[in-house]
Amino acid sequence: MKIMSEVFLGEVAKERKETSKENKGRYPIVGLEHLISEEITLTAWEENKENSFTKIFRKGDVLFGRRRAYLKKAVVAPFDGICSGDITVIQALPDKILPELLPFIIQNDALFDFAIGKSAGSLSPRVKWENLKNFRFELPDLKEQSKLASLLWSIDSTKKTYQKLIQKTDELVKSQFIEMFKDTEKVKLSSIAEIVMGQSPPSDSYNEDRIGLPFYQGSADFTDKYVTTRMYCTSPTRIAEAGDVLMSVRAPVGTVNLTDKECCIGRGLAAIRSKGTSEYNEFLLYAFRTMEDEIVAMGQGSTVLSINKDKLHGLLMPDAKKKQQEAFISFVQQSDKSKYDYFSWMLGGAA
């Protein structure tokens, strides 16, 4: 019988408070933007770059994004480095919890829900370690922890195999887009679509009580296709219609979703709708995804990349006819189905 003990996070881990103001050049640099939502491994960082960071982390520590905890950013550090003040560095107490297991305790919906509830601030809510350490969870003994950590890392490896398949499938879709529309006339986006640049409403109109219109400030609530609703506002400024494509125009620029309802959009988004019929919006969605590198390249700004109205209006798009659009939509949907079928097979769904 497995014996589980209920513990507080602060009993099995602590915040690392090591800093360095000199010789920082020898450390890799990790900002909040390098942490990928719901990913447990760190895959991006910078080196030999001037920065104001002073917070040190060590290999095996967990880097937790304390700003906007709803983004679910928490990764294990693969090396020693220096990071943003918006990252809490969490160190395992190895006689209480295996360092290999701690990342899965942190990168966990229950902990993020707890962190969101303890965050303070309206536009950029942050949570402190003093609050986070009071997260309570059940923990087995060290022997069982070892088995559990081994299982979870195995699952993570399977997940990454699936992600590689997704990447290859997306590359195939991009190649198909180029091939299908290489001879199609290119026109400005503004000639085939209406574009509404977002504008943030007064912050005192924000609420989570479903009062007013759904409100999206940026891409934080984006999913595979349709945006999900977490926030509402009672004083909307710029409105997107049901069926519109929502594009993130502030870092990270270029990501897109559809909205299935009328909503308010903040300055981090633009709403784009076809001047034809709403069914063509799906073509725009898939086209933007294949053109993401090109869209990202339009971003400007030394600290926060953003796309201005003129750049977005001038984006060159294929002036595709209805049959071309339908053919490309069908190809993408079949590719998406292949991803889903493979994922189901990996989980044993094909058995």
CSV table of C-alpha atoms in Angstrom, one decimal:
chain,number,residue,atom,x,y,z
A,1,MET,CA,0.0,0.0,0.0
A,2,LYS,CA,1.4,3.4,-1.0
A,3,ILE,CA,1.7,5.8,1.9
A,4,MET,CA,1.0,9.4,0.9
A,5,SER,CA,1.8,12.4,3.1
A,6,GLU,CA,0.2,15.8,2.7
A,7,VAL,CA,2.8,18.5,2.5
A,8,PHE,CA,3.2,22.2,1.7
A,9,LEU,CA,5.5,23.1,-1.2
A,10,GLY,CA,7.6,25.2,1.2
A,11,GLU,CA,8.3,22.1,3.2
A,12,VAL,CA,10.0,20.2,0.3
A,13,ALA,CA,11.4,23.1,-1.7
A,14,LYS,CA,12.7,26.6,-1.3
A,15,GLU,CA,13.2,29.8,-3.3
A,16,ARG,CA,16.8,30.2,-4.5
A,17,LYS,CA,17.8,33.8,-3.8
A,18,GLU,CA,21.3,33.7,-5.2
A,19,THR,CA,22.2,36.8,-7.2
A,20,SER,CA,25.2,38.1,-9.3
A,21,LYS,CA,25.9,41.6,-10.4
A,22,GLU,CA,29.3,40.9,-11.8
A,23,ASN,CA,30.7,38.5,-14.5
A,24,LYS,CA,27.1,37.9,-15.8
A,25,GLY,CA,28.4,37.4,-19.3
A,26,ARG,CA,29.4,33.8,-18.5
A,27,TYR,CA,25.8,32.8,-17.8
A,28,PRO,CA,23.1,31.9,-20.4
A,29,ILE,CA,20.1,34.3,-20.1
A,30,VAL,CA,16.5,33.2,-19.6
A,31,GLY,CA,13.6,35.7,-19.8
A,32,LEU,CA,10.0,35.0,-19.3
A,33,GLU,CA,9.5,34.9,-23.1
A,34,HIS,CA,11.8,31.8,-23.3
A,35,LEU,CA,9.4,29.7,-21.1
A,36,ILE,CA,6.8,27.9,-23.2
A,37,SER,CA,3.3,27.5,-21.8
A,38,GLU,CA,2.7,23.9,-20.4
A,39,GLU,CA,6.2,22.8,-21.5
A,40,ILE,CA,8.5,21.3,-18.8
A,41,THR,CA,11.8,21.6,-20.7
A,42,LEU,CA,13.7,24.8,-21.5
A,43,THR,CA,14.4,25.0,-25.3
A,44,ALA,CA,15.4,28.7,-25.8
A,45,TRP,CA,17.7,31.2,-24.1
A,46,GLU,CA,20.2,33.8,-25.1
A,47,GLU,CA,23.9,34.2,-24.5
A,48,ASN,CA,26.4,37.1,-24.5
A,49,LYS,CA,23.7,39.8,-24.4
A,50,GLU,CA,23.6,42.9,-22.2
A,51,ASN,CA,20.9,42.6,-19.6
A,52,SER,CA,19.7,43.9,-16.2
A,53,PHE,CA,19.0,40.4,-14.7
A,54,THR,CA,20.7,39.5,-11.4
A,55,LYS,CA,18.9,36.3,-10.4
A,56,ILE,CA,20.9,33.1,-10.5
A,57,PHE,CA,19.5,29.6,-11.1
A,58,ARG,CA,21.3,26.3,-11.0
A,59,LYS,CA,21.0,23.1,-13.1
A,60,GLY,CA,17.9,21.1,-11.9
A,61,ASP,CA,16.1,24.2,-10.4
A,62,VAL,CA,12.6,24.9,-11.6
A,63,LEU,CA,12.0,28.2,-13.2
A,64,PHE,CA,8.4,29.4,-12.5
A,65,GLY,CA,6.8,32.3,-14.4
A,66,ARG,CA,5.4,34.3,-11.5
A,67,ARG,CA,3.9,37.0,-13.8
A,68,ARG,CA,0.5,36.0,-15.4
A,69,ALA,CA,0.5,32.5,-13.9
A,70,TYR,CA,-2.4,31.6,-16.1
A,71,LEU,CA,0.1,31.2,-18.9
A,72,LYS,CA,1.3,28.1,-17.1
A,73,LYS,CA,5.1,28.6,-17.5
A,74,ALA,CA,7.4,26.4,-15.5
A,75,VAL,CA,10.5,24.5,-16.7
A,76,VAL,CA,13.5,22.6,-15.3
A,77,ALA,CA,16.8,24.3,-15.8
A,78,PRO,CA,19.3,22.2,-17.9
A,79,PHE,CA,22.3,24.4,-16.8
A,80,ASP,CA,23.3,27.2,-14.5
A,81,GLY,CA,22.2,30.6,-15.7
A,82,ILE,CA,20.7,34.0,-14.9
A,83,CYS,CA,17.0,34.9,-15.3
A,84,SER,CA,14.4,37.6,-15.2
A,85,GLY,CA,12.9,38.9,-12.0
A,86,ASP,CA,9.6,37.7,-13.2
A,87,ILE,CA,10.8,34.1,-12.8
A,88,THR,CA,10.8,32.5,-9.4
A,89,VAL,CA,13.7,30.0,-9.0
A,90,ILE,CA,12.6,27.0,-7.0
A,91,GLN,CA,15.1,24.5,-5.5
A,92,ALA,CA,14.2,21.0,-4.4
A,93,LEU,CA,15.2,19.8,-0.9
A,94,PRO,CA,16.5,16.4,-2.0
A,95,ASP,CA,15.9,14.7,1.4
A,96,LYS,CA,12.2,15.6,1.0
A,97,ILE,CA,11.5,15.4,-2.7
A,98,LEU,CA,13.5,14.1,-5.7
A,99,PRO,CA,14.6,17.0,-7.9
A,100,GLU,CA,13.5,14.9,-10.9
A,101,LEU,CA,9.9,15.0,-9.6
A,102,LEU,CA,9.6,18.6,-8.5
A,103,PRO,CA,9.1,20.0,-12.1
A,104,PHE,CA,6.0,17.9,-12.5
A,105,ILE,CA,4.6,19.2,-9.1
A,106,ILE,CA,5.2,22.8,-10.3
A,107,GLN,CA,4.0,22.3,-14.0
A,108,ASN,CA,0.6,21.2,-12.8
A,109,ASP,CA,-2.9,22.6,-13.3
A,110,ALA,CA,-3.6,22.4,-9.5
A,111,LEU,CA,-0.6,24.6,-8.7
A,112,PHE,CA,-1.3,27.1,-11.4
A,113,ASP,CA,-4.9,27.5,-10.2
A,114,PHE,CA,-3.6,28.1,-6.7
A,115,ALA,CA,-1.0,30.6,-8.1
A,116,ILE,CA,-3.7,32.5,-10.0
A,117,GLY,CA,-5.8,32.8,-6.9
A,118,LYS,CA,-2.9,34.2,-5.0
A,119,SER,CA,-1.7,36.7,-7.7
A,120,ALA,CA,-2.0,40.4,-7.2
A,121,GLY,CA,-2.4,43.1,-9.9
A,122,SER,CA,-4.9,43.7,-12.7
A,123,LEU,CA,-2.9,44.0,-16.0
A,124,SER,CA,0.2,41.9,-15.0
A,125,PRO,CA,-0.8,39.9,-11.9
A,126,ARG,CA,2.2,38.3,-10.1
A,127,VAL,CA,2.4,35.7,-7.3
A,128,LYS,CA,5.1,35.7,-4.6
A,129,TRP,CA,6.9,32.7,-3.3
A,130,GLU,CA,5.6,33.5,0.2
A,131,ASN,CA,2.1,32.6,-1.2
A,132,LEU,CA,3.2,29.9,-3.6
A,133,LYS,CA,5.0,27.9,-0.8
A,134,ASN,CA,1.6,27.3,0.9
A,135,PHE,CA,0.4,25.1,-2.0
A,136,ARG,CA,-0.6,21.8,-0.5
A,137,PHE,CA,-0.3,18.4,-2.2
A,138,GLU,CA,0.1,14.7,-1.5
A,139,LEU,CA,3.6,13.2,-1.8
A,140,PRO,CA,4.7,9.6,-1.6
A,141,ASP,CA,8.0,8.4,0.0
A,142,LEU,CA,11.3,8.8,-1.9
A,143,LYS,CA,11.2,5.2,-3.3
A,144,GLU,CA,7.7,5.8,-4.9
A,145,GLN,CA,8.8,9.3,-6.0
A,146,SER,CA,11.5,7.6,-8.1
A,147,LYS,CA,9.0,5.4,-9.8
A,148,LEU,CA,6.6,8.3,-10.4
A,149,ALA,CA,9.3,10.6,-11.8
A,150,SER,CA,10.5,7.8,-14.2
A,151,LEU,CA,6.9,7.4,-15.5
A,152,LEU,CA,6.3,11.1,-15.9
A,153,TRP,CA,9.5,11.7,-17.8
A,154,SER,CA,8.6,8.7,-20.1
A,155,ILE,CA,5.2,10.3,-20.8
A,156,ASP,CA,7.0,13.6,-21.5
A,157,SER,CA,9.3,11.9,-24.0
A,158,THR,CA,6.2,10.4,-25.8
A,159,LYS,CA,4.7,13.9,-25.9
A,160,LYS,CA,7.8,15.3,-27.5
A,161,THR,CA,7.7,12.5,-30.1
A,162,TYR,CA,4.2,13.7,-31.0
A,163,GLN,CA,5.3,17.3,-31.1
A,164,LYS,CA,8.0,16.4,-33.7
A,165,LEU,CA,5.3,14.8,-35.8
A,166,ILE,CA,3.3,18.0,-35.6
A,167,GLN,CA,6.3,20.0,-36.7
A,168,LYS,CA,6.8,17.8,-39.7
A,169,THR,CA,3.1,17.9,-40.6
A,170,ASP,CA,3.1,21.7,-40.3
A,171,GLU,CA,6.1,21.8,-42.6
A,172,LEU,CA,4.2,19.7,-45.2
A,173,VAL,CA,1.2,22.1,-45.0
A,174,LYS,CA,3.6,25.0,-45.5
A,175,SER,CA,5.1,23.4,-48.6
A,176,GLN,CA,1.6,22.7,-49.9
A,177,PHE,CA,0.6,26.3,-49.4
A,178,ILE,CA,3.6,27.5,-51.4
A,179,GLU,CA,3.0,25.0,-54.2
A,180,MET,CA,-0.7,25.7,-54.4
A,181,PHE,CA,-0.5,29.5,-54.5
A,182,LYS,CA,2.9,30.1,-56.2
A,183,ASP,CA,1.2,31.4,-59.4
A,184,THR,CA,-1.7,33.2,-57.6
A,185,GLU,CA,-1.7,37.0,-57.7
A,186,LYS,CA,-0.7,38.5,-54.4
A,187,VAL,CA,-2.7,41.4,-53.0
A,188,LYS,CA,-2.7,43.4,-49.8
A,189,LEU,CA,-4.5,41.9,-46.9
A,190,SER,CA,-6.6,45.1,-46.6
A,191,SER,CA,-8.0,44.5,-50.1
A,192,ILE,CA,-9.5,41.1,-49.2
A,193,ALA,CA,-10.3,41.5,-45.5
A,194,GLU,CA,-11.5,44.0,-43.0
A,195,ILE,CA,-9.1,44.6,-40.1
A,196,VAL,CA,-9.8,45.9,-36.7
A,197,MET,CA,-6.8,46.8,-34.5
A,198,GLY,CA,-7.5,46.2,-30.8
A,199,GLN,CA,-7.7,48.9,-28.1
A,200,SER,CA,-7.7,48.0,-24.4
A,201,PRO,CA,-10.8,49.1,-22.5
A,202,PRO,CA,-10.5,50.7,-19.0
A,203,SER,CA,-9.0,48.2,-16.6
A,204,ASP,CA,-11.8,48.8,-14.0
A,205,SER,CA,-14.3,47.2,-16.5
A,206,TYR,CA,-12.5,43.9,-16.4
A,207,ASN,CA,-14.2,41.0,-14.6
A,208,GLU,CA,-14.4,37.2,-14.4
A,209,ASP,CA,-18.1,37.2,-13.5
A,210,ARG,CA,-19.3,36.9,-17.1
A,211,ILE,CA,-20.6,40.5,-17.1
A,212,GLY,CA,-20.3,42.2,-20.5
A,213,LEU,CA,-18.5,40.9,-23.6
A,214,PRO,CA,-15.7,38.3,-23.6
A,215,PHE,CA,-12.4,40.2,-23.5
A,216,TYR,CA,-9.1,39.1,-25.0
A,217,GLN,CA,-6.0,41.2,-24.4
A,218,GLY,CA,-3.6,39.0,-26.3
A,219,SER,CA,-2.9,35.3,-27.2
A,220,ALA,CA,-2.9,33.9,-23.6
A,221,ASP,CA,-6.3,32.3,-24.1
A,222,PHE,CA,-5.6,30.8,-27.6
A,223,THR,CA,-6.0,27.1,-28.2
A,224,ASP,CA,-5.5,24.9,-31.3
A,225,LYS,CA,-8.3,26.8,-33.1
A,226,TYR,CA,-10.9,28.6,-31.0
A,227,VAL,CA,-10.0,31.1,-28.3
A,228,THR,CA,-11.3,30.3,-24.8
A,229,THR,CA,-12.9,32.9,-22.5
A,230,ARG,CA,-11.5,33.8,-19.1
A,231,MET,CA,-12.1,37.5,-18.8
A,232,TYR,CA,-15.0,39.9,-19.6
A,233,CYS,CA,-15.4,43.7,-19.8
A,234,THR,CA,-18.3,46.1,-19.5
A,235,SER,CA,-16.8,49.0,-21.5
A,236,PRO,CA,-15.6,47.5,-24.8
A,237,THR,CA,-13.7,49.7,-27.1
A,238,ARG,CA,-12.9,47.6,-30.2
A,239,ILE,CA,-15.2,44.6,-31.1
A,240,ALA,CA,-14.6,41.5,-33.1
A,241,GLU,CA,-17.5,39.6,-34.7
A,242,ALA,CA,-18.2,35.9,-34.3
A,243,GLY,CA,-16.1,34.0,-36.9
A,244,ASP,CA,-13.3,36.6,-37.0
A,245,VAL,CA,-9.6,35.6,-37.0
A,246,LEU,CA,-7.8,37.0,-34.0
A,247,MET,CA,-4.1,37.7,-34.6
A,248,SER,CA,-1.6,38.5,-31.9
A,249,VAL,CA,0.1,41.8,-32.9
A,250,ARG,CA,2.2,42.1,-29.7
A,251,ALA,CA,4.8,39.6,-28.6
A,252,PRO,CA,4.4,36.8,-29.4
A,253,VAL,CA,3.3,38.2,-32.8
A,254,GLY,CA,1.7,36.1,-35.5
A,255,THR,CA,-0.2,33.5,-33.5
A,256,VAL,CA,-3.9,33.2,-34.6
A,257,ASN,CA,-7.2,31.8,-33.4
A,258,LEU,CA,-10.8,32.1,-34.4
A,259,THR,CA,-13.5,33.5,-32.1
A,260,ASP,CA,-16.9,31.9,-32.1
A,261,LYS,CA,-18.6,34.8,-30.4
A,262,GLU,CA,-18.7,38.6,-30.5
A,263,CYS,CA,-15.9,39.9,-28.2
A,264,CYS,CA,-13.8,42.9,-27.1
A,265,ILE,CA,-10.1,42.9,-28.2
A,266,GLY,CA,-7.3,44.7,-26.5
A,267,ARG,CA,-4.2,46.2,-28.1
A,268,GLY,CA,-2.4,42.9,-28.3
A,269,LEU,CA,-4.8,41.6,-30.9
A,270,ALA,CA,-6.3,42.4,-34.3
A,271,ALA,CA,-9.5,41.1,-35.7
A,272,ILE,CA,-9.5,40.1,-39.3
A,273,ARG,CA,-12.6,39.0,-41.4
A,274,SER,CA,-12.9,38.2,-45.1
A,275,LYS,CA,-14.7,40.7,-47.3
A,276,GLY,CA,-16.2,37.6,-48.9
A,277,THR,CA,-18.2,35.3,-46.6
A,278,SER,CA,-17.3,34.3,-43.1
A,279,GLU,CA,-16.5,30.7,-44.3
A,280,TYR,CA,-13.3,32.2,-45.9
A,281,ASN,CA,-12.0,33.2,-42.5
A,282,GLU,CA,-10.9,29.6,-42.0
A,283,PHE,CA,-8.7,30.0,-45.1
A,284,LEU,CA,-7.2,33.1,-43.6
A,285,LEU,CA,-6.6,31.3,-40.4
A,286,TYR,CA,-4.7,28.5,-42.0
A,287,ALA,CA,-2.9,30.8,-44.4
A,288,PHE,CA,-1.6,33.0,-41.6
A,289,ARG,CA,-0.3,29.9,-39.8
A,290,THR,CA,1.8,28.9,-42.8
A,291,MET,CA,3.0,32.5,-43.1
A,292,GLU,CA,3.9,32.9,-39.4
A,293,ASP,CA,7.6,33.5,-40.0
A,294,GLU,CA,6.9,36.2,-42.5
A,295,ILE,CA,4.4,37.8,-40.1
A,296,VAL,CA,6.9,37.6,-37.2
A,297,ALA,CA,9.5,39.4,-39.4
A,298,MET,CA,7.1,42.4,-39.6
A,299,GLY,CA,7.4,42.9,-35.9
A,300,GLN,CA,9.1,46.1,-34.7
A,301,GLY,CA,10.5,47.2,-31.3
A,302,SER,CA,13.7,46.7,-29.3
A,303,THR,CA,12.0,45.2,-26.2
A,304,VAL,CA,8.5,44.1,-27.2
A,305,LEU,CA,7.8,43.1,-30.8
A,306,SER,CA,4.6,44.5,-32.3
A,307,ILE,CA,3.0,44.9,-35.7
A,308,ASN,CA,1.5,48.2,-36.6
A,309,LYS,CA,-1.6,48.8,-38.6
A,310,ASP,CA,0.2,49.8,-41.8
A,311,LYS,CA,2.4,46.6,-41.8
A,312,LEU,CA,-0.6,44.4,-41.2
A,313,HIS,CA,-2.7,46.1,-43.9
A,314,GLY,CA,0.1,45.7,-46.4
A,315,LEU,CA,0.7,42.0,-45.8
A,316,LEU,CA,0.7,40.3,-49.2
A,317,MET,CA,-1.7,37.4,-49.5
A,318,PRO,CA,-2.7,35.1,-52.3
A,319,ASP,CA,-5.9,36.3,-53.9
A,320,ALA,CA,-7.2,32.8,-53.9
A,321,LYS,CA,-10.5,31.8,-55.6
A,322,LYS,CA,-13.2,29.8,-53.8
A,323,LYS,CA,-12.1,26.4,-55.1
A,324,GLN,CA,-8.5,27.1,-54.2
A,325,GLN,CA,-9.5,28.1,-50.7
A,326,GLU,CA,-11.7,25.1,-50.2
A,327,ALA,CA,-8.9,22.7,-51.5
A,328,PHE,CA,-6.4,24.2,-49.0
A,329,ILE,CA,-8.8,24.1,-46.1
A,330,SER,CA,-9.5,20.4,-46.9
A,331,PHE,CA,-5.8,19.6,-47.0
A,332,VAL,CA,-5.1,21.3,-43.6
A,333,GLN,CA,-8.1,19.6,-42.0
A,334,GLN,CA,-6.9,16.2,-43.2
A,335,SER,CA,-3.4,17.0,-41.8
A,336,ASP,CA,-5.0,17.9,-38.5
A,337,LYS,CA,-6.9,14.6,-38.5
A,338,SER,CA,-3.7,12.7,-39.1
A,339,LYS,CA,-2.2,14.4,-36.0
A,340,TYR,CA,-5.2,13.5,-33.9
A,341,ASP,CA,-5.2,9.9,-35.2
A,342,TYR,CA,-1.5,9.5,-34.3
A,343,PHE,CA,-2.0,11.0,-30.9
A,344,SER,CA,-4.9,8.6,-30.2
A,345,TRP,CA,-2.8,5.7,-31.3
A,346,MET,CA,0.0,6.7,-29.0
A,347,LEU,CA,-2.5,6.7,-26.1
A,348,GLY,CA,-3.8,3.3,-27.0
A,349,GLY,CA,-6.9,4.6,-28.6
A,350,ALA,CA,-6.4,2.6,-31.7
A,351,ALA,CA,-6.4,-0.7,-29.8
